Coordinates of C-alpha atoms and ligand atoms in Angstrom, one line a residue:
M1 CA -27.2 15.9 6.0
S2 CA -26.7 12.7 8.0
V3 CA -23.3 14.0 8.9
I4 CA -24.7 17.3 10.0
L5 CA -27.5 15.7 12.0
R6 CA -25.1 13.3 13.6
N7 CA -22.4 15.8 14.3
F8 CA -24.9 17.9 16.1
G9 CA -26.2 14.9 18.0
L10 CA -29.5 15.2 16.2
S11 CA -29.7 11.9 14.4
P12 CA -33.3 10.7 15.0
R13 CA -32.1 7.1 15.1
Y14 CA -29.9 7.7 18.1
T15 CA -31.3 10.6 19.9
G16 CA -34.9 10.1 19.5
Q17 CA -37.9 12.3 19.4
R18 CA -36.5 15.3 21.4
S19 CA -33.8 15.7 18.7
L20 CA -36.4 15.4 16.0
V21 CA -38.5 18.2 17.5
C22 CA -35.4 20.3 17.9
C23 CA -34.3 19.6 14.4
T24 CA -37.8 20.3 13.1
T25 CA -37.9 23.6 14.9
L26 CA -34.6 24.6 13.6
F27 CA -35.6 23.8 10.1
H28 CA -38.9 25.6 10.5
T29 CA -37.3 28.7 11.9
S30 CA -34.6 28.9 9.2
T31 CA -36.8 28.0 6.3
K32 CA -39.6 30.3 7.3
L33 CA -37.3 33.2 7.8
R34 CA -35.8 32.7 4.4
K35 CA -39.2 32.1 2.9
D36 CA -40.3 35.6 4.0
T37 CA -37.2 37.2 2.5
D38 CA -36.7 35.3 -0.7
D39 CA -39.5 33.9 -2.8
K40 CA -37.2 32.0 -5.2
Y41 CA -36.6 29.5 -2.4
H42 CA -40.3 29.0 -1.9
D43 CA -40.5 25.5 -3.5
I44 CA -37.6 24.0 -1.6
N45 CA -38.7 25.7 1.6
S46 CA -42.1 24.1 1.3
M47 CA -40.5 20.8 0.7
Y48 CA -38.5 21.1 3.9
E49 CA -41.6 22.4 5.8
N50 CA -43.7 19.4 4.6
M51 CA -40.9 17.0 5.4
F52 CA -40.3 18.3 8.9
T53 CA -43.8 19.1 10.0
P54 CA -45.4 16.5 12.2
M55 CA -48.8 15.3 10.7
Y56 CA -50.6 14.3 13.9
N57 CA -53.5 16.2 15.6
H58 CA -53.1 16.8 19.3
S59 CA -56.1 14.8 20.7
P60 CA -54.7 12.8 23.6
I61 CA -56.4 9.6 22.5
N62 CA -55.0 9.4 19.1
R63 CA -51.8 11.1 20.0
R64 CA -49.4 8.2 20.6
E65 CA -50.5 6.2 17.6
S66 CA -50.4 9.3 15.4
E67 CA -47.1 10.3 16.8
D68 CA -45.7 6.8 16.0
K69 CA -46.9 7.1 12.5
A70 CA -45.7 10.6 12.1
N71 CA -42.3 9.6 13.5
T72 CA -42.0 6.7 11.2
S73 CA -42.8 8.7 8.1
L74 CA -40.7 11.6 9.3
E75 CA -37.8 9.2 9.9
D76 CA -38.4 7.6 6.5
D77 CA -38.3 11.1 5.0
I78 CA -35.1 12.0 6.8
N79 CA -33.5 8.7 5.8
D80 CA -34.5 9.3 2.2
F81 CA -33.2 12.8 2.4
N82 CA -29.9 11.6 3.9
K83 CA -29.6 9.0 1.2
D84 CA -30.1 11.6 -1.5
M85 CA -27.5 13.9 0.2
H86 CA -25.1 11.0 0.4
D87 CA -25.6 10.1 -3.2
I88 CA -25.3 13.7 -4.4
Y89 CA -22.3 14.6 -2.3
N90 CA -20.6 11.3 -2.0
I91 CA -20.0 12.2 1.6
G92 CA -18.7 8.7 2.5
F93 CA -20.1 8.6 6.0
S94 CA -22.5 5.9 6.9
K95 CA -25.7 6.4 8.9
E96 CA -24.9 3.9 11.6
T97 CA -22.3 4.5 14.2
L98 CA -21.6 1.1 15.8
S99 CA -21.7 0.4 19.5
A100 CA -18.9 -1.6 21.0
S101 CA -21.0 -4.8 20.9
Q102 CA -22.1 -4.2 17.4
L103 CA -18.5 -3.8 16.3
K104 CA -17.7 -7.1 17.9
D105 CA -20.6 -8.8 16.2
I106 CA -19.9 -7.6 12.7
V107 CA -16.1 -8.1 13.0
K108 CA -16.4 -11.7 14.3
A109 CA -19.1 -12.8 11.9
K110 CA -18.3 -13.7 8.4
G111 CA -19.1 -11.2 5.7
R112 CA -18.0 -8.1 3.9
F113 CA -18.4 -4.6 5.0
V114 CA -17.0 -1.1 4.9
L115 CA -16.1 0.7 8.1
Q116 CA -15.2 4.3 8.5
S117 CA -13.7 5.6 11.7
L118 CA -14.9 9.1 12.6
S119 CA -12.1 9.5 15.1
T120 CA -8.9 11.3 14.0
N121 CA -6.9 9.9 17.0
P122 CA -4.1 7.8 15.3
Y123 CA -3.8 5.6 18.4
Y124 CA -7.5 4.6 18.2
N125 CA -7.4 4.1 14.4
L126 CA -4.4 1.9 14.4
A127 CA -5.7 -0.1 17.3
L128 CA -9.1 -0.4 15.6
E129 CA -7.4 -1.7 12.4
N130 CA -5.5 -4.2 14.5
Y131 CA -8.8 -5.3 16.3
M132 CA -10.5 -5.8 12.9
F133 CA -7.6 -7.8 11.6
T134 CA -7.1 -10.1 14.5
N135 CA -10.8 -10.7 15.1
T136 CA -11.9 -11.4 11.5
P137 CA -12.6 -15.1 11.5
K138 CA -9.9 -17.4 10.2
T139 CA -10.3 -18.2 6.6
K140 CA -11.1 -21.6 5.2
K141 CA -10.3 -22.4 1.6
G142 CA -12.4 -20.3 -0.7
F143 CA -13.7 -18.0 2.0
D144 CA -12.9 -14.4 2.1
S145 CA -14.5 -11.7 4.2
C146 CA -13.1 -8.7 2.4
R147 CA -13.3 -5.7 4.6
L148 CA -12.4 -2.1 3.9
L149 CA -11.6 0.4 6.7
F150 CA -11.1 4.1 6.3
Y151 CA -9.5 6.5 8.8
I152 CA -8.0 9.9 8.8
N153 CA -5.4 10.8 11.4
N154 CA -4.4 14.0 13.1
K155 CA -0.8 15.1 12.5
C156 CA 1.5 12.2 13.0
A157 CA 4.5 10.3 11.6
V158 CA 4.0 6.5 11.4
I159 CA 7.1 4.4 11.2
G160 CA 7.1 0.7 10.2
K161 CA 7.3 -2.0 12.8
N162 CA 10.9 -2.9 11.8
Q163 CA 12.4 0.6 11.5
N164 CA 15.1 2.4 13.3
L165 CA 13.2 5.5 14.4
W166 CA 16.3 7.7 14.8
Q167 CA 17.2 7.2 11.2
E168 CA 13.7 7.9 10.0
V169 CA 12.4 10.9 11.8
D170 CA 13.5 14.1 13.3
L171 CA 12.0 13.8 16.8
A172 CA 12.7 17.4 17.8
Q173 CA 11.0 18.8 14.7
L174 CA 8.0 16.4 15.1
K175 CA 7.6 17.8 18.6
S176 CA 7.9 21.4 17.6
K177 CA 5.3 20.9 14.8
N178 CA 3.0 19.0 17.1
F179 CA 3.2 15.7 15.2
K180 CA 2.8 12.5 17.2
L181 CA 5.1 9.6 16.6
L182 CA 3.6 6.1 16.1
R183 CA 5.2 2.7 15.4
R184 CA 2.6 0.7 13.5
F185 CA 2.0 -3.1 13.6
S186 CA 2.9 -3.6 9.9
G187 CA 6.2 -3.3 8.1
G188 CA 7.1 -0.8 5.4
G189 CA 8.5 2.7 5.6
T190 CA 7.7 6.0 7.3
V191 CA 4.8 8.2 6.2
L192 CA 3.3 11.4 7.5
H193 CA -0.4 11.9 8.1
D194 CA -2.6 14.9 8.6
L195 CA -6.3 15.6 8.0
G196 CA -5.8 15.9 4.2
N197 CA -4.5 12.3 4.0
V198 CA -7.0 9.4 3.9
N199 CA -5.8 5.9 5.0
Y200 CA -7.6 2.9 3.6
S201 CA -7.0 -0.6 4.7
F202 CA -8.2 -3.6 2.7
L203 CA -8.4 -6.9 4.5
T204 CA -8.7 -10.2 2.7
S205 CA -7.6 -13.9 3.0
R206 CA -4.0 -14.8 2.8
D207 CA -4.8 -17.1 -0.2
K208 CA -6.2 -14.2 -2.3
F209 CA -3.7 -11.6 -1.1
D210 CA -1.7 -9.8 -3.7
T211 CA 0.1 -6.6 -2.9
K212 CA -1.0 -4.8 -6.0
F213 CA -4.6 -6.0 -6.3
F214 CA -6.4 -3.3 -4.3
N215 CA -4.4 -0.4 -5.5
K216 CA -5.2 -1.4 -9.1
K217 CA -8.9 -1.2 -8.2
V218 CA -8.4 2.2 -6.5
I219 CA -6.6 3.6 -9.6
E220 CA -9.3 2.2 -11.9
W221 CA -12.1 3.7 -9.9
L222 CA -10.5 7.1 -9.5
N223 CA -9.3 7.4 -13.1
S224 CA -12.7 6.5 -14.4
S225 CA -14.3 9.1 -12.2
N226 CA -12.0 11.7 -13.6
P227 CA -9.6 10.7 -16.5
E228 CA -7.6 13.8 -15.8
L229 CA -6.2 12.2 -12.7
K230 CA -4.0 9.9 -14.6
L231 CA -3.0 7.8 -11.6
E232 CA -0.5 5.0 -12.1
L233 CA 0.9 2.1 -10.1
N234 CA 4.7 1.9 -9.8
D235 CA 6.8 -1.3 -9.4
R236 CA 6.8 -0.9 -5.6
G237 CA 2.9 -0.8 -5.5
D238 CA 2.7 2.9 -4.8
I239 CA 0.3 5.1 -6.6
I240 CA 1.8 7.9 -8.5
Q241 CA 0.6 11.0 -10.4
N242 CA 2.9 12.8 -12.9
G243 CA 5.9 10.9 -11.4
F244 CA 5.1 12.0 -7.8
K245 CA 4.0 9.6 -5.1
V246 CA 0.4 10.2 -3.8
S247 CA 0.0 6.9 -1.9
G248 CA 2.3 4.6 -0.1
S249 CA 1.5 1.0 1.0
A250 CA 2.3 -1.4 3.7
Y251 CA 1.1 -5.0 4.4
K252 CA 0.6 -7.5 7.1
I253 CA 0.0 -11.2 6.8
A254 CA -0.8 -13.4 9.7
G255 CA -3.3 -16.2 10.7
G256 CA -4.5 -16.9 7.2
K257 CA -5.4 -13.3 6.7
A258 CA -3.7 -10.2 5.3
Y259 CA -4.2 -6.5 5.0
H260 CA -2.9 -3.9 2.6
H261 CA -3.1 -0.4 4.1
A262 CA -2.2 2.7 2.3
T263 CA -2.2 6.5 2.5
M264 CA -3.8 8.8 0.0
L265 CA -2.5 12.4 -0.1
L266 CA -5.5 14.5 -1.1
N267 CA -5.0 17.9 0.4
S268 CA -2.3 17.5 3.1
N269 CA -0.3 20.4 4.3
L270 CA 2.9 19.3 2.5
E271 CA 4.9 22.4 3.6
Q272 CA 4.5 21.2 7.2
F273 CA 5.8 17.8 6.3
S274 CA 9.1 19.2 5.1
G275 CA 12.1 18.2 7.1
L276 CA 10.3 15.8 9.4
L277 CA 11.8 12.7 7.7
E278 CA 15.3 14.2 7.5
P279 CA 17.0 13.8 10.9
S280 CA 20.4 15.4 11.2
F281 CA 23.4 13.8 12.8
P282 CA 27.1 14.6 13.3
R283 CA 28.8 14.5 9.9
D284 CA 31.0 11.6 10.7
M285 CA 28.3 9.4 12.1
E286 CA 27.9 6.0 10.3
W287 CA 25.0 3.7 10.7
E288 CA 24.7 0.0 10.4
S289 CA 21.2 -1.3 10.8
S290 CA 19.4 -4.5 9.9
G291 CA 16.1 -2.6 9.9
V292 CA 13.9 -1.5 7.0
H293 CA 14.9 1.8 5.5
S294 CA 12.3 4.1 3.9
V295 CA 12.6 4.7 0.2
K296 CA 12.4 8.5 -0.1
S297 CA 10.0 9.7 -2.7
K298 CA 8.8 13.1 -3.9
I299 CA 5.2 13.4 -2.9
K300 CA 2.2 15.5 -4.0
N301 CA -1.5 15.9 -3.3
I302 CA -4.1 14.7 -5.7
G303 CA -5.7 18.0 -5.0
T304 CA -9.0 17.7 -6.9
I305 CA -10.7 15.3 -4.6
N306 CA -11.4 15.9 -0.9
P307 CA -11.3 13.2 1.8
G308 CA -15.1 12.8 1.9
Q309 CA -15.4 12.4 -1.8
F310 CA -12.5 9.9 -1.9
I311 CA -14.1 7.8 0.8
G312 CA -17.5 8.0 -0.9
L313 CA -16.2 7.1 -4.3
V314 CA -14.0 4.1 -3.1
S315 CA -16.8 2.8 -0.8
E316 CA -19.4 2.9 -3.5
N317 CA -17.2 1.1 -6.0
F318 CA -16.2 -1.4 -3.4
Q319 CA -19.9 -2.1 -2.7
K320 CA -20.5 -2.6 -6.4
S321 CA -17.4 -4.7 -7.3
F322 CA -17.2 -6.8 -4.2
K323 CA -20.9 -7.6 -3.8
V324 CA -21.6 -11.4 -3.7
D325 CA -25.2 -12.1 -2.7
K326 CA -26.3 -9.3 -0.4
N327 CA -25.5 -5.6 -0.3
I328 CA -22.3 -4.6 1.5
P329 CA -23.1 -2.5 4.5
I330 CA -21.2 0.7 5.4
Y331 CA -20.7 1.4 9.1
A332 CA -19.1 4.2 11.0
C333 CA -17.4 4.0 14.4
D334 CA -16.1 6.5 16.9
E335 CA -13.7 6.4 19.7
S336 CA -16.2 7.6 22.2
I337 CA -18.6 4.7 21.8
T338 CA -17.0 2.0 19.5
I339 CA -14.3 0.9 21.9
N340 CA -13.5 -2.2 24.0
D341 CA -10.7 -3.5 26.2
E342 CA -8.8 -5.1 23.3
I343 CA -8.7 -1.7 21.4
K344 CA -7.8 0.1 24.6
D345 CA -4.9 -2.4 25.2
A346 CA -3.6 -1.9 21.7
M347 CA -3.8 1.9 22.1
N348 CA -1.8 1.6 25.3
S349 CA 0.8 -0.6 23.5
L350 CA 1.1 1.9 20.7
R351 CA 1.5 4.8 23.1
S352 CA 4.1 3.0 25.3
D353 CA 7.8 4.0 25.1
N354 CA 8.5 0.3 25.1
W355 CA 6.9 -0.1 21.7
K356 CA 8.0 3.2 20.2
Y357 CA 11.6 3.5 21.5
F358 CA 12.6 0.1 23.0
S359 CA 11.6 -2.2 20.2
G360 CA 12.7 -2.2 16.5
P361 CA 15.9 -3.5 15.0
K362 CA 19.3 -3.5 16.6
F363 CA 21.9 -1.3 15.0
S364 CA 25.4 0.2 15.4
I365 CA 26.8 3.6 15.0
K366 CA 30.4 4.7 14.6
L367 CA 31.7 8.2 15.2
K368 CA 35.1 8.0 13.5
D369 CA 36.4 11.4 14.6
K370 CA 35.6 10.6 18.2
N371 CA 36.8 7.0 18.1
L372 CA 33.4 5.8 19.4
K373 CA 31.6 2.6 18.5
I374 CA 28.1 1.8 19.9
Q375 CA 25.8 -1.1 19.5
V376 CA 22.2 -0.5 20.3
V377 CA 19.7 -3.3 21.2
K378 CA 16.1 -2.4 21.9
G379 CA 16.9 1.3 22.2
M380 CA 19.6 0.9 24.8
V381 CA 23.4 1.1 24.4
Y382 CA 24.4 -2.6 24.6
E383 CA 28.1 -2.5 23.6
C384 CA 30.4 0.4 23.5
N385 CA 34.2 1.0 23.5
K386 CA 33.5 3.7 26.2
K387 CA 32.2 1.5 29.0
K388 CA 30.4 4.3 30.8
L389 CA 27.9 4.6 28.0
I390 CA 26.7 1.0 28.3
G391 CA 23.1 0.9 29.6
L392 CA 22.3 4.4 28.4
E393 CA 19.1 5.0 26.5
F394 CA 20.1 5.7 22.9
N395 CA 17.6 8.6 22.8
D396 CA 19.4 10.3 25.7
F397 CA 22.8 9.7 24.1
L398 CA 21.6 11.4 20.9
K399 CA 20.0 14.3 22.7
N400 CA 23.1 15.0 24.7
I401 CA 25.7 13.7 22.2
D402 CA 28.2 16.6 22.9
S403 CA 28.4 15.8 26.6
Y404 CA 28.9 12.1 26.0
T405 CA 31.6 12.4 23.3
Ligands
ATP520 N1 1.3 10.2 3.5 C1 2.2 9.8 2.6 N2 1.8 9.2 1.5 C2 2.6 8.7 0.6 N3 4.0 8.9 0.7 C3 4.4 9.5 1.8 C4 3.6 10.0 2.8 N4 4.3 10.6 3.7 C5 5.6 10.4 3.3 N5 5.7 9.8 2.1 C6 6.9 9.4 1.4 O1 7.0 8.0 1.4 C7 8.3 7.7 1.8 C8 8.4 6.4 2.5 O2 8.0 5.4 1.6 P1 8.3 3.9 1.8 O3 8.0 3.2 0.5 O4 9.6 3.6 2.4 O5 7.2 3.5 2.8 P2 5.7 3.1 2.4 O6 5.8 1.6 2.4 O7 5.2 3.8 1.1 O8 4.9 3.6 3.6 P3 3.7 2.9 4.1 O9 4.4 1.7 4.4 O10 3.0 3.4 5.3 O11 2.8 3.0 3.0 C9 8.7 8.9 2.7 O12 10.1 9.0 2.8 C10 8.1 10.0 1.9 O13 8.9 10.3 0.8

């Protein structure tokens, strides 16, 4: 319910009395109509009617005070109702969407929390993750502000910081299927995201960091919610189900802090993924690259859990298992309001050709049949036995390979 209210801009906490009236009217209209037509809904309709009917009388003298009281109890009722809905459906969305300054305050203070991004823009989400990581206070011995971030991205391929993108993705296919390309700030291999894939990012201190720690928890929580899932951890720290990979992980360690971020394939469109990570080249092309190569795995969806349920389940278990003294709050953030210059700068970096195409490891290719040897540094042809190719963008070379060879 909180989601519905917020999505329609009706949350009383943020939009005030006018929204409440509107919301109340909507409920009155719909519940009354149904009440007239179907008596079996009488009880629940009466409950809604009572819940959403203001209690004040309209005398001008008492009005403000009565309105305040009515509003408070109405808000309490709505909050209780939201909580019940949250508990019943495990929706995983919090009630509080942070403003930019609230985000800054909670990130820079010590303490544990869960944050869920409501944006599906991968540039925002990766920049937000980076903001949260760099601004979490430096750790002193024994201190750990464990934090958990969730985000879901629109269609995109995310390559690792140290990967050679031309070996990893088929740029033309990505474009034709409307997948964005991003180079993330952490290492690891290339993964594909869409709205059926949830990304979780667990932040902790460097001291306590262990690549397998958080996935062991996730597996324990999911398997105990449904033993049929039979999720397992493989040696590489990936989560697998019946031998298929359902989650891949990458890590970043810096400044006494570390994060482990991972994908979780729940109901992704795997058919659309096919071929995106299989670029094709001339048969005689040989690569020599110092970069990180992805380890190809067969993937599948978990299927029986949807993204909202996954986020709800992991958040709740995180709240229970990681609680120290006070309850761990759950916040939400959104690109339209929870944004600041640092996040915008990181988004610009992530979007820039410089970061996507002109960074990454140096590499060489050989085309034996054509007697061609090229060395590429920062996405540009740096050395070549055909001098006229030196200084060319490697992307241009590949796109027009026939005319250059
Ligand atoms: N959303 C996804 N979740 C899990 N595995 C995926 C996903 N998309 C693609 N894959 C598979 O994972 C392989 C890359 O795995 P690799 O271990 O190299 O990287 P990773 O470290 O798991 O990725 P990441 O670093 O983001 O988690 C791809 O070739 C593909 O087989």
